[in-house]
XYZ file of C-alpha atoms in Angstrom:
686
model
C 89.283 -7.134 -83.842
C 89.563 -7.728 -80.127
C 85.776 -7.768 -79.258
C 85.135 -10.949 -81.438
C 87.921 -12.760 -79.872
C 86.701 -11.889 -76.309
C 83.168 -13.330 -77.058
C 84.611 -16.504 -78.519
C 86.739 -17.159 -75.551
C 83.822 -16.547 -73.199
C 81.788 -19.035 -75.189
C 84.369 -21.570 -75.244
C 85.112 -21.429 -71.472
C 81.327 -21.735 -70.734
C 80.998 -24.819 -72.828
C 84.087 -26.393 -71.084
C 82.586 -25.642 -67.702
C 79.411 -27.123 -68.680
C 81.130 -30.361 -69.795
C 83.271 -30.645 -66.635
C 80.494 -29.932 -63.998
C 77.610 -32.297 -64.679
C 75.971 -31.717 -61.355
C 75.383 -27.811 -61.873
C 72.922 -27.311 -64.781
C 71.754 -24.041 -65.485
C 68.774 -22.698 -67.218
C 69.608 -21.056 -70.676
C 66.797 -18.720 -70.231
C 67.935 -17.582 -66.773
C 71.318 -17.099 -68.218
C 70.205 -14.990 -70.947
C 67.922 -12.808 -68.888
C 69.968 -11.057 -66.009
C 67.008 -9.357 -64.515
C 65.366 -12.723 -63.538
C 64.847 -13.411 -59.880
C 67.178 -15.722 -57.953
C 66.349 -19.394 -57.936
C 64.016 -20.841 -55.519
C 65.017 -22.112 -52.191
C 63.783 -25.580 -53.189
C 66.463 -25.892 -55.806
C 69.912 -27.312 -55.594
C 72.567 -25.427 -53.835
C 75.776 -24.292 -55.555
C 78.361 -26.869 -56.446
C 81.943 -26.846 -55.090
C 83.494 -25.177 -57.799
C 81.059 -22.491 -57.658
C 81.421 -21.975 -53.938
C 85.220 -21.952 -54.577
C 84.932 -19.291 -57.092
C 82.811 -17.275 -54.728
C 84.982 -17.636 -51.786
C 88.222 -16.728 -53.718
C 89.286 -13.189 -52.627
C 88.368 -10.435 -54.903
C 90.996 -9.034 -57.289
C 91.308 -5.960 -59.221
C 90.005 -7.619 -62.039
C 87.119 -9.491 -60.345
C 84.467 -7.631 -62.325
C 86.059 -8.669 -65.452
C 86.078 -12.384 -64.613
C 82.581 -12.192 -63.163
C 81.184 -10.761 -66.332
C 82.820 -13.664 -68.191
C 81.474 -16.239 -65.826
C 78.036 -14.712 -66.009
C 77.782 -14.677 -69.751
C 76.315 -11.122 -69.556
C 79.119 -8.885 -70.686
C 76.747 -5.675 -70.895
C 76.173 -5.537 -67.085
C 79.311 -5.788 -65.254
C 79.729 -4.101 -61.550
C 81.334 -4.845 -58.492
C 78.995 -6.740 -56.129
C 81.059 -5.836 -53.127
C 80.164 -1.935 -53.568
C 77.825 -0.076 -51.672
C 74.179 -0.642 -52.292
C 73.682 2.838 -53.460
C 76.308 2.178 -56.212
C 74.468 -0.866 -57.825
C 72.945 -0.387 -61.174
C 69.383 0.730 -61.317
C 68.076 -2.786 -62.329
C 69.970 -4.441 -59.342
C 68.288 -1.874 -57.017
C 64.936 -2.840 -58.341
C 65.471 -6.449 -58.118
C 66.686 -6.286 -54.531
C 63.631 -3.972 -53.694
C 61.246 -6.548 -55.094
C 63.117 -9.351 -53.153
C 62.914 -7.318 -49.882
C 58.955 -6.778 -50.598
C 58.540 -10.410 -50.988
C 60.199 -11.244 -47.732
C 58.885 -8.605 -45.452
C 55.394 -6.848 -45.811
C 55.566 -3.059 -45.750
C 54.767 -1.211 -42.384
C 54.319 2.368 -41.913
C 56.512 2.465 -38.622
C 59.767 3.912 -38.991
C 62.546 1.905 -37.737
C 65.292 3.337 -35.454
C 68.686 3.614 -37.219
C 71.704 2.319 -35.108
C 75.188 2.404 -36.098
C 76.530 -0.358 -33.589
C 78.266 -3.294 -35.017
C 80.156 -3.651 -38.441
C 78.263 -2.912 -41.640
C 78.401 -5.825 -43.771
C 78.482 -5.435 -47.650
C 76.009 -6.856 -50.090
C 77.012 -10.221 -51.455
C 78.236 -10.487 -54.992
C 75.113 -12.500 -55.926
C 72.016 -13.206 -53.594
C 71.877 -16.682 -52.161
C 69.670 -18.867 -54.192
C 67.291 -19.950 -50.985
C 67.642 -16.845 -48.720
C 66.313 -13.293 -49.558
C 68.997 -10.714 -49.292
C 69.264 -9.596 -45.626
C 69.124 -6.040 -44.808
C 72.124 -4.202 -43.504
C 72.523 -3.157 -40.022
C 72.095 0.408 -40.952
C 68.599 -0.257 -42.511
C 67.168 -2.466 -39.752
C 69.061 -1.048 -36.741
C 70.125 -4.523 -35.640
C 73.596 -5.028 -34.682
C 75.633 -8.175 -35.823
C 76.540 -9.714 -39.181
C 74.388 -12.089 -41.168
C 71.613 -12.154 -38.429
C 74.148 -13.279 -35.734
C 75.207 -11.679 -32.656
C 79.131 -11.269 -31.924
C 78.875 -14.422 -29.843
C 77.166 -16.349 -32.743
C 73.600 -16.300 -31.326
C 70.724 -15.394 -33.292
C 69.330 -11.846 -33.118
C 65.749 -11.639 -32.272
C 63.699 -9.927 -34.799
C 62.973 -6.120 -34.256
C 59.476 -5.415 -32.440
C 57.094 -3.704 -34.658
C 55.291 -0.894 -32.463
C 52.745 1.094 -34.504
C 53.179 4.647 -34.210
C 49.392 5.521 -34.710
C 46.158 3.768 -34.393
C 44.953 1.984 -37.456
C 42.649 3.818 -39.574
C 39.179 3.672 -38.767
C 36.520 3.485 -41.588
C 34.423 6.665 -41.742
C 30.970 6.657 -39.993
C 27.891 6.099 -42.468
C 26.358 9.433 -43.248
C 23.278 10.105 -41.452
C 20.120 10.566 -43.741
C 19.144 14.154 -43.989
C 15.939 15.296 -41.905
C 13.642 17.664 -43.352
C 13.012 19.990 -40.271
C 10.076 21.755 -42.110
C 8.550 18.425 -42.687
C 8.809 17.350 -39.025
C 7.274 20.624 -38.150
C 4.332 20.177 -40.215
C 3.834 16.589 -39.001
C 4.042 18.021 -35.731
C 1.552 20.581 -36.266
C -1.098 17.985 -37.475
C -0.491 15.914 -34.496
C -1.111 18.904 -32.379
C -4.460 19.832 -33.988
C -5.440 16.263 -33.519
C -4.614 16.674 -29.785
C -1.927 13.588 -29.963
C 0.727 15.785 -28.188
C 3.159 12.853 -27.589
C 3.549 12.194 -31.227
C 3.567 16.164 -31.901
C 6.402 16.388 -29.321
C 8.340 13.605 -31.046
C 8.088 15.417 -34.471
C 9.123 18.606 -33.012
C 12.082 17.001 -31.404
C 13.245 15.710 -34.878
C 13.021 19.217 -36.272
C 15.020 20.716 -33.343
C 17.677 18.089 -33.818
C 17.890 18.938 -37.400
C 18.059 22.825 -36.734
C 18.866 23.524 -32.945
C 18.957 27.278 -33.636
C 15.364 27.428 -34.607
C 13.121 29.288 -31.993
C 10.114 28.410 -33.699
C 10.533 24.594 -33.334
C 11.439 25.057 -29.503
C 8.320 27.194 -29.093
C 6.084 24.837 -30.788
C 7.319 22.039 -28.650
C 6.777 24.181 -25.576
C 3.137 24.545 -26.605
C 2.871 20.844 -27.070
C 4.338 20.163 -23.709
C 2.052 22.625 -22.124
C -0.927 20.870 -23.504
C 0.535 17.506 -22.160
C 0.859 19.050 -18.619
C 4.456 18.910 -18.697
C 5.062 22.424 -17.400
C 8.708 22.112 -16.447
C 10.019 20.956 -19.758
C 7.812 23.383 -21.514
C 9.560 26.155 -19.378
C 12.981 25.192 -20.479
C 12.177 25.083 -24.166
C 10.224 28.615 -23.744
C 13.299 30.078 -22.247
C 15.713 28.653 -24.915
C 13.319 30.141 -27.534
C 13.280 33.606 -25.883
C 17.208 33.471 -25.843
C 17.273 32.679 -29.580
C 14.579 35.285 -30.418
C 14.187 37.935 -27.583
C 11.133 40.059 -27.650
C 8.912 37.696 -29.584
C 5.474 38.383 -28.324
C 4.059 34.838 -29.024
C 7.024 33.124 -27.079
C 6.758 35.702 -24.066
C 3.035 35.115 -23.958
C 3.728 31.345 -23.750
C 6.365 31.799 -21.152
C 4.186 33.906 -19.052
C 1.463 31.367 -19.133
C 3.780 28.708 -17.982
C 5.022 30.742 -14.933
C 1.275 31.177 -13.813
C 0.581 27.533 -14.265
C 3.381 26.609 -12.015
C 2.760 28.985 -9.211
C 4.939 31.826 -10.055
C 2.759 34.771 -10.687
C 5.280 37.549 -9.986
C 7.753 36.250 -12.632
C 4.737 35.784 -15.065
C 3.829 39.488 -14.708
C 7.370 40.470 -15.219
C 7.472 38.804 -18.527
C 3.999 40.255 -19.577
C 5.517 43.748 -18.896
C 8.214 43.099 -21.449
C 5.646 42.491 -24.211
C 5.167 45.193 -26.949
C 2.379 46.450 -27.499
C 1.236 46.009 -23.920
C -1.004 42.938 -23.230
C -4.841 43.116 -22.335
C -6.045 43.042 -18.697
C -7.753 39.670 -19.706
C -4.440 38.080 -20.611
C -2.855 39.047 -17.231
C -5.911 38.272 -15.134
C -4.870 34.728 -13.998
C -1.500 36.013 -12.857
C -2.844 39.077 -11.019
C -5.525 37.035 -9.129
C -2.904 34.449 -8.154
C -0.699 37.031 -6.873
C -3.484 38.869 -5.005
C -4.512 35.664 -3.211
C -1.017 34.943 -2.084
C -0.663 38.393 -0.757
C -3.888 38.039 1.179
C -2.476 34.765 2.725
C 0.711 36.339 3.788
C -1.185 39.193 5.613
C -3.537 36.913 7.339
C -0.597 34.721 8.686
C 1.409 37.738 9.500
C -1.253 39.939 11.320
C -4.319 37.702 11.984
C -4.789 35.282 14.781
C -6.536 32.508 13.044
C -5.478 30.667 10.155
C -8.934 30.107 8.344
C -8.590 33.255 6.205
C -4.952 32.222 4.902
C -6.119 28.822 4.111
C -9.152 30.138 2.130
C -6.767 32.524 0.266
C -4.398 29.637 -0.565
C -7.297 27.501 -1.849
C -8.220 30.222 -4.202
C -4.756 30.445 -5.357
C -4.477 26.701 -5.885
C -7.110 27.017 -8.777
C -4.790 28.872 -10.914
C -2.066 26.044 -10.985
C -1.949 23.826 -14.123
C -3.338 20.347 -14.127
C -1.164 17.830 -12.174
C 1.230 20.630 -10.897
C 2.280 20.225 -7.409
C 2.035 23.336 -5.126
C 5.105 25.360 -4.674
C 7.304 24.684 -1.415
C 6.452 28.322 -0.251
C 2.775 27.640 -0.503
C 2.922 24.471 1.323
C 4.948 26.203 4.348
C 2.260 28.783 4.442
C -0.496 26.245 4.412
C 1.166 24.488 7.383
C 1.378 27.882 9.081
C -2.287 28.317 8.695
C -3.089 24.889 10.158
C -0.966 25.807 13.307
C -2.953 29.050 13.794
C -6.199 27.122 13.773
C -4.746 25.052 16.530
C -7.685 22.367 16.781
C -6.673 18.695 16.685
C -7.555 18.131 13.060
C -5.626 21.201 12.031
C -2.559 20.153 13.877
C -2.732 16.713 12.084
C -2.778 18.578 8.836
C 0.157 20.662 9.771
C 2.084 17.525 10.449
C 0.885 16.075 7.044
C 2.264 18.947 5.413
C 5.553 18.960 7.170
C 5.985 15.175 6.412
C 5.448 15.700 2.570
C 8.174 18.277 2.498
C 10.438 15.903 4.523
C 9.772 13.216 2.052
C 11.145 15.532 -0.660
C 14.182 16.652 1.471
C 14.625 15.152 5.061
C 17.193 17.908 5.553
C 14.756 20.912 4.953
C 15.202 23.062 8.193
C 11.730 24.928 7.651
C 10.001 21.604 7.286
C 11.691 20.398 10.598
C 10.658 23.579 12.350
C 7.117 23.203 11.110
C 6.601 19.567 12.317
C 8.249 20.574 15.502
C 5.719 23.337 16.143
C 2.878 20.898 15.365
C 4.183 18.374 18.003
C 4.638 21.441 20.461
C 1.110 22.331 19.911
C 0.010 18.998 20.758
C 1.865 18.778 23.953
C 4.543 16.487 22.774
C 7.390 18.788 23.853
C 10.193 16.236 23.985
C 9.764 15.410 20.204
C 9.458 19.101 19.318
C 12.736 19.817 21.005
C 14.357 17.037 18.779
C 13.111 18.425 15.798
C 14.436 21.883 16.569
C 17.476 20.763 17.222
C 17.768 18.659 14.038
C 17.058 21.619 12.147
C 19.706 23.560 13.896
C 22.014 20.810 12.699
C 21.051 21.258 9.145
C 21.317 25.153 9.291
C 23.006 26.247 12.546
C 21.869 29.992 11.848
C 18.113 29.132 11.340
C 16.633 31.804 13.759
C 13.172 30.289 13.856
C 14.753 26.965 15.128
C 16.723 28.867 17.948
C 13.541 30.839 18.911
C 11.227 28.024 19.210
C 13.832 25.780 20.889
C 14.401 28.221 23.665
C 10.767 29.010 24.100
C 9.759 25.280 24.558
C 12.664 24.695 26.995
C 11.599 27.668 28.937
C 7.906 26.791 29.092
C 8.676 23.003 30.120
C 10.697 24.433 32.856
C 8.029 26.726 34.159
C 5.294 24.250 33.883
C 7.212 21.617 35.740
C 8.208 24.019 38.656
C 4.430 24.858 38.987
C 3.518 20.893 39.011
C 5.969 20.523 41.648
C 4.653 23.449 43.838
C 1.081 21.967 43.394
C 2.044 18.459 44.490
C 3.913 19.896 47.659
C 0.755 21.989 48.504
C 2.012 25.293 47.832
C -0.922 26.201 45.807
C -0.280 30.049 45.558
C 3.254 29.435 44.353
C 1.794 26.971 41.843
C -0.568 29.600 40.638
C 2.198 32.146 40.200
C 4.387 29.770 38.104
C 1.560 28.915 35.885
C 0.841 32.519 35.340
C 4.406 33.089 34.243
C 4.400 30.078 31.939
C 1.177 31.462 30.235
C 3.180 34.529 29.265
C 5.826 32.569 27.289
C 3.794 31.701 24.306
C 0.494 33.292 24.185
C -0.387 31.886 20.795
C 0.041 28.301 21.711
C -3.549 27.256 22.281
C -2.971 23.634 23.196
C -0.298 24.186 25.633
C -1.802 27.285 27.178
C -5.179 25.372 27.642
C -3.496 22.766 29.715
C -1.683 25.463 31.791
C -4.866 27.342 32.382
C -6.602 24.102 33.642
C -3.765 23.194 35.937
C -3.927 26.776 37.468
C -7.751 26.277 37.890
C -6.888 23.050 40.203
C -4.722 25.214 42.372
C -7.404 27.931 42.547
C -9.859 25.531 43.626
C -7.551 24.266 46.502
C -7.401 28.006 47.352
C -11.185 28.205 47.268
C -11.039 31.007 44.767
C -13.790 29.434 42.740
C -14.758 32.295 40.402
C -11.058 32.503 39.254
C -10.955 28.899 38.653
C -14.116 28.984 36.627
C -12.772 31.851 34.528
C -9.645 29.774 33.819
C -11.436 26.862 32.855
C -13.845 29.004 30.514
C -10.803 30.356 28.707
C -9.209 26.906 28.423
C -12.211 25.708 26.703
C -12.230 28.827 24.253
C -8.714 27.727 23.202
C -9.686 24.016 23.006
C -13.341 23.362 22.821
C -12.534 19.562 23.007
C -10.571 19.716 26.114
C -12.852 17.394 28.645
C -10.491 17.825 31.650
C -11.103 21.442 31.548
C -14.846 20.855 31.464
C -14.825 18.612 34.280
C -12.641 20.949 36.343
C -15.169 23.838 35.641
C -18.079 21.563 36.908
C -16.229 20.988 39.902
C -15.759 24.567 40.508
C -19.194 25.355 39.907
C -20.252 22.738 42.574
C -17.772 23.694 45.016
C -18.769 27.307 44.761
C -22.443 26.106 45.665
C -23.873 26.382 41.988
C -24.968 22.679 41.806
C -27.527 23.390 39.166
C -24.976 24.447 36.699
C -22.590 21.850 37.752
C -25.078 19.014 37.159
C -25.771 20.605 33.664
C -21.867 20.597 32.907
C -21.450 16.973 33.993
C -24.547 15.797 32.098
C -23.140 17.633 28.850
C -19.710 15.843 29.271
C -21.587 12.451 29.568
C -23.547 13.297 26.400
C -20.801 14.394 24.250
C -18.244 11.908 25.461
C -20.141 8.693 27.056
C -16.756 6.773 27.089
C -15.213 9.250 29.524
C -13.977 7.229 32.539
C -16.186 7.794 35.721
C -18.499 10.338 34.075
C -21.543 8.650 35.191
C -20.465 8.442 38.692
C -19.714 11.989 38.731
C -23.216 12.773 37.312
C -24.813 10.898 40.063
C -22.767 12.547 42.881
C -23.386 16.046 41.290
C -27.391 15.244 41.412
C -26.800 14.192 45.146
C -25.038 17.296 46.016
C -27.934 19.203 44.259
C -30.407 17.589 46.534
C -28.151 18.224 49.635
C -27.827 21.974 48.517
C -31.541 22.381 48.926
C -31.849 21.049 52.594
C -30.590 22.918 55.629
C -26.899 23.677 55.496
C -25.744 22.932 59.044
C -22.172 23.924 58.222
C -23.639 27.389 56.996
C -25.720 27.726 60.037
C -22.921 27.290 62.385
C -20.705 29.433 60.247
C -18.001 26.710 59.698
C -16.367 25.136 56.618
C -17.060 21.585 55.611
C -13.666 20.546 56.624
C -14.062 22.181 60.132
C -12.928 20.192 63.188
C -14.852 19.094 66.195
C -13.367 21.669 68.208
C -14.222 24.498 65.557
C -17.835 23.104 65.696
C -17.911 23.184 69.388
C -16.686 26.776 69.534
C -19.140 28.000 66.839
C -22.147 26.362 68.677
C -21.166 27.937 72.083
C -20.945 31.337 70.590
C -24.191 31.217 68.680
C -26.152 29.553 71.336
C -25.125 32.292 73.696
C -26.382 34.864 71.359
C -29.704 33.245 70.239
C -30.563 31.718 73.713
C -34.335 32.015 74.429
C -33.665 33.455 77.762
C -31.814 36.388 76.222
C -34.366 36.782 73.504
C -37.737 36.540 75.309
C -40.914 36.659 73.218
C -38.568 36.675 70.129
C -39.764 33.743 67.841
C -37.062 34.291 65.273
C -34.376 33.949 67.894
C -36.117 30.917 69.266
C -36.046 29.318 65.622
C -32.528 30.161 65.096
C -31.671 28.655 68.452
C -33.427 25.450 67.330
C -31.499 25.166 63.750
C -28.233 25.938 65.659
C -29.138 22.723 68.021
C -30.061 20.740 65.184
C -26.784 21.573 63.342
C -24.735 20.800 66.410
C -26.611 17.636 67.077
C -25.716 16.534 63.696
C -22.168 17.545 63.100
C -20.818 16.737 66.593
C -21.607 13.104 66.038
C -19.097 11.344 63.842
C -21.550 8.896 62.352
C -24.547 11.330 61.898
C -22.027 13.892 60.255
C -20.770 11.158 57.894
C -24.298 10.306 56.861
C -25.112 14.039 56.375
C -21.999 14.770 54.377
C -22.771 11.551 52.167
C -26.604 12.595 51.752
C -27.695 9.265 53.098
C -30.422 11.201 54.969
C -32.078 12.286 51.716
C -32.474 8.835 50.093
C -35.945 8.034 49.729
C -36.738 4.209 51.084
C -38.894 3.743 48.029
C -35.918 4.292 45.854
C -33.885 1.726 47.568
C -36.580 -0.918 47.367
C -37.899 -0.299 43.837
C -40.752 1.938 44.637
C -42.183 0.754 47.932
C -44.185 3.696 49.255
C -46.586 4.362 52.003
C -46.168 5.595 55.650
C -42.805 4.385 56.804
C -42.708 6.141 60.176
C -40.579 4.680 62.711
C -39.199 2.186 60.017
C -35.843 0.654 60.968
C -33.601 -0.881 58.611
C -30.874 -3.088 60.129
C -27.615 -4.007 58.709
C -27.204 -6.264 55.820
C -25.641 -6.208 52.476
C -26.795 -5.698 49.221
C -26.383 -2.896 46.624
C -27.677 -1.597 43.431
C -31.221 -1.212 44.628
C -33.531 1.469 43.138
C -30.366 2.833 41.184
C -28.564 3.824 44.177
C -24.745 3.917 43.990
C -23.393 0.726 45.344
C -20.541 2.597 47.308
C -23.093 4.877 48.738
C -25.266 1.937 49.840
C -22.157 0.165 51.320
C -21.417 3.157 53.556
C -25.116 3.437 54.492
C -25.035 -0.193 55.540
C -22.287 0.465 58.142
C -19.323 -0.532 55.827
C -19.821 -4.191 55.308
C -22.004 -7.150 54.592
C -24.211 -8.218 57.574
C -22.720 -5.663 59.821
C -24.813 -3.400 62.300
C -24.939 0.125 62.476
C -28.908 0.572 62.243
C -30.365 3.008 60.084
C -33.426 4.582 61.433
C -35.926 7.134 60.053
C -38.138 8.884 62.739
C -41.236 10.900 62.060
C -41.875 12.317 65.445
C -43.477 15.744 66.459
C -42.479 19.037 64.973
C -39.050 20.084 65.260
C -37.899 16.485 65.833
C -34.606 15.523 64.695
C -34.579 13.328 61.419
C -32.087 10.997 63.272
C -34.347 10.355 66.292
C -32.423 12.712 68.906
C -34.537 12.987 71.975
C -32.978 15.991 73.786
C -34.711 18.406 71.479
C -38.138 16.966 70.994
C -41.338 19.225 70.914
C -41.972 22.311 69.689
C -40.013 25.510 69.999
C -42.531 27.010 72.366
C -42.596 24.020 74.702
C -38.574 24.009 74.484
C -38.447 27.569 75.414
C -40.715 27.174 78.256
C -38.871 24.192 79.602
C -35.538 25.983 80.067
C -34.134 25.091 76.741
C -32.086 22.022 77.451
C -28.677 21.478 75.560
C -27.493 18.474 74.095
C -25.713 16.175 76.562
C -21.979 16.292 76.826
C -21.679 19.999 75.985
C -20.458 22.214 78.651
C -19.748 25.985 78.591
C-alpha cells in the first residue's frame, strides 16, 4: 500500500534531519501537538537550514513538502492563502495570539486600503506575534514599515464614548407618613423648627401631597415665617383646589401680611360660607386702611390717617414689616401734620424705603417733600429730579418740582423788592407766593412773616399782626413770627401786649439771642407810652424832620393862642402842651433823650435805690454803667456818649407847668403866662 510507505519515508527523513542539524532541537511534544502556541521569543531563532527552507519560493507542491516537514500529515494547508481560508484551529490560534499581544478595545478602527496587503506568513515567527494586516488595522506599509523603511507609529486609540460610570447608590426609602406623624408630634409640642424639617422630608418623598404642604404652611405660620407659609399654601391650593382648610389658612396668611382685600377674596371662595367671626380681622384691617386713605385725600390734617394706620398695624403678624403702601401713607400723614417732629418722622419713613431700594421714585418724592416743608428747597429739588431720572413719567415728581421752583422764584422776587425799599411790591410778590402751595405750612409761615415785615414798613400794623398770627397758626414754634408780631403790636401803640409777647418768648425760649434786651426796651416803651406824647400833640410822626415840627407848631400855636381864645382854659392848656412839645422836639439833644426815655429814669434806680428829694440834682458826665439794672447802652447815651465826657443831665422841680428839662421861657402857671403876653420860645419866628 502507498500510505505506509509515505509514513515510513517521512519518519526516515525526520531522523536524518535531526542527525544532520545538531543546533536545532525540537520538543517532541510540540511536534506531536500542532495546536500548541509558537515558541517564546526567549528561545533560539531558526537555524540556517530552516531559514533557507522558509525562504525557498513556493511551488505547487509546497503544501505537500510542508506536511512532510511538520510531521503532521492530517493538517496540511497553504500558509500563503488568505486568512479567511485557514482552518478553524489555525484561526483560533491566531486569535489567541492577537488577544495576548493587544488588549481588546471598544473602539472601531478605521479601515484603509492604502498600501499593499501582505499575506500571512507560512508559520508565525517564534518571537514576534503575528502582525495584523493593513486591512485590519488601517495602517499603510508592510511588516510595520513605511515604504521608505521608517517605522510606522502605532494607531491612536480615541474612545468613541465615555467610560461607563458605576450606578449611583440607591437612596434609602423615606416613609412620608412616618415623617408627617413625627412633624405633627413636634407641632403639638410647639417645636416648630423640627416640625418643619419633618414635613419637608415628607414633601420630598411625595411632592404632590397637598396635606404635607398645608401642614408645613401651618408650622411656618406658627414660626412667624409668613412669606414661606404663603408659598406652601398656594402650592397646596393648586394641588387641591377648593379645600376649605387650605383656603382658611391662605386667607389667614394674607391678613397677617397686610393684604386684607386678597384675604376676603379667598374667604369668598370657601363653601359653605365662613362666619363673620372668621372674616373679622381682615374686614377690620380693610376698614382702617380705607379710613386712612379718605383722611389723606380729603382731610387737612394727618392725625386721623395716622390713627387709622396704627389700628391696621395691630392686625399684622408678629415680626411682619409694614407693607410699602402703608409706609407711604404714613409718610403722607406726617407731611400733613407739618410740625417739626412730624417732618422728621416723614424723613425717617422715606429713608427706610430708600434703604430697601434707593431708586424708588415714590420714596424720593416723599423725602423731597419733607425737605421742602422744612425749607430746604435746594435739596428738595435734587430729590425730585432724581425721581424723574428713575421714572420720567412720574407725575408727582413733575408737579412738585415745578411748584418748588415757582415758589422759590416768587419768594426771591419779594425779598429783592423788600431790600430795595419797594415794600408794596414786596407785599404783592409774597401774596402771589402764598397762592402756589396753600398746604405747605412751613414755607407759607415764612412767607407770611416776610409780608408782615413789609406791612410794618408801610405802617399797616393791623395787617402785619394778622399775618403773624396766621403764621403762628401754621407753625406755633416759629419764634421769628412771634417777635415780628410783638414789634407790630408795639409800633401800633399797644405796648402792653407787646411786653407780654416779648416776655412769653423769653420764657419759652430763653436762649433766643437778644430777647432780654428786647424785653427791657419794650418795658421802657410802655413807660414812654404813658407820658405825654409830644409827637401826637404836634400831630407829626416820630420820624418827622425839624421843618415838619416847626410847621406843625406854628399852625397849632396860632389856633390855640390865648389872645385868640380869651377866658378859654382848655385852649390855654393846649397852648401850653404845644409849647412843651415844641421845646423838646425842636432841640436835637432833648429830642434824643425823649425818644430814648432817659427822662423817665428814676435816679434811685440808677444808684441802687437812693431816694429822697432830688430837686435840682445835677449829674455831670462820667462813665459807668450797669447801675440799678439800667441797660449799659442807654446809660452810655445818657452820659453824653463817652466816659468822662460832658453833657450835663439835669432834673428840675420848678413851679407848676415848668419844663422837665429846666427851660426858662415857659415858667410859671398858665394863667400868668396868658397875662404876660404868652412868650414863644426864642429862635422861632412866624
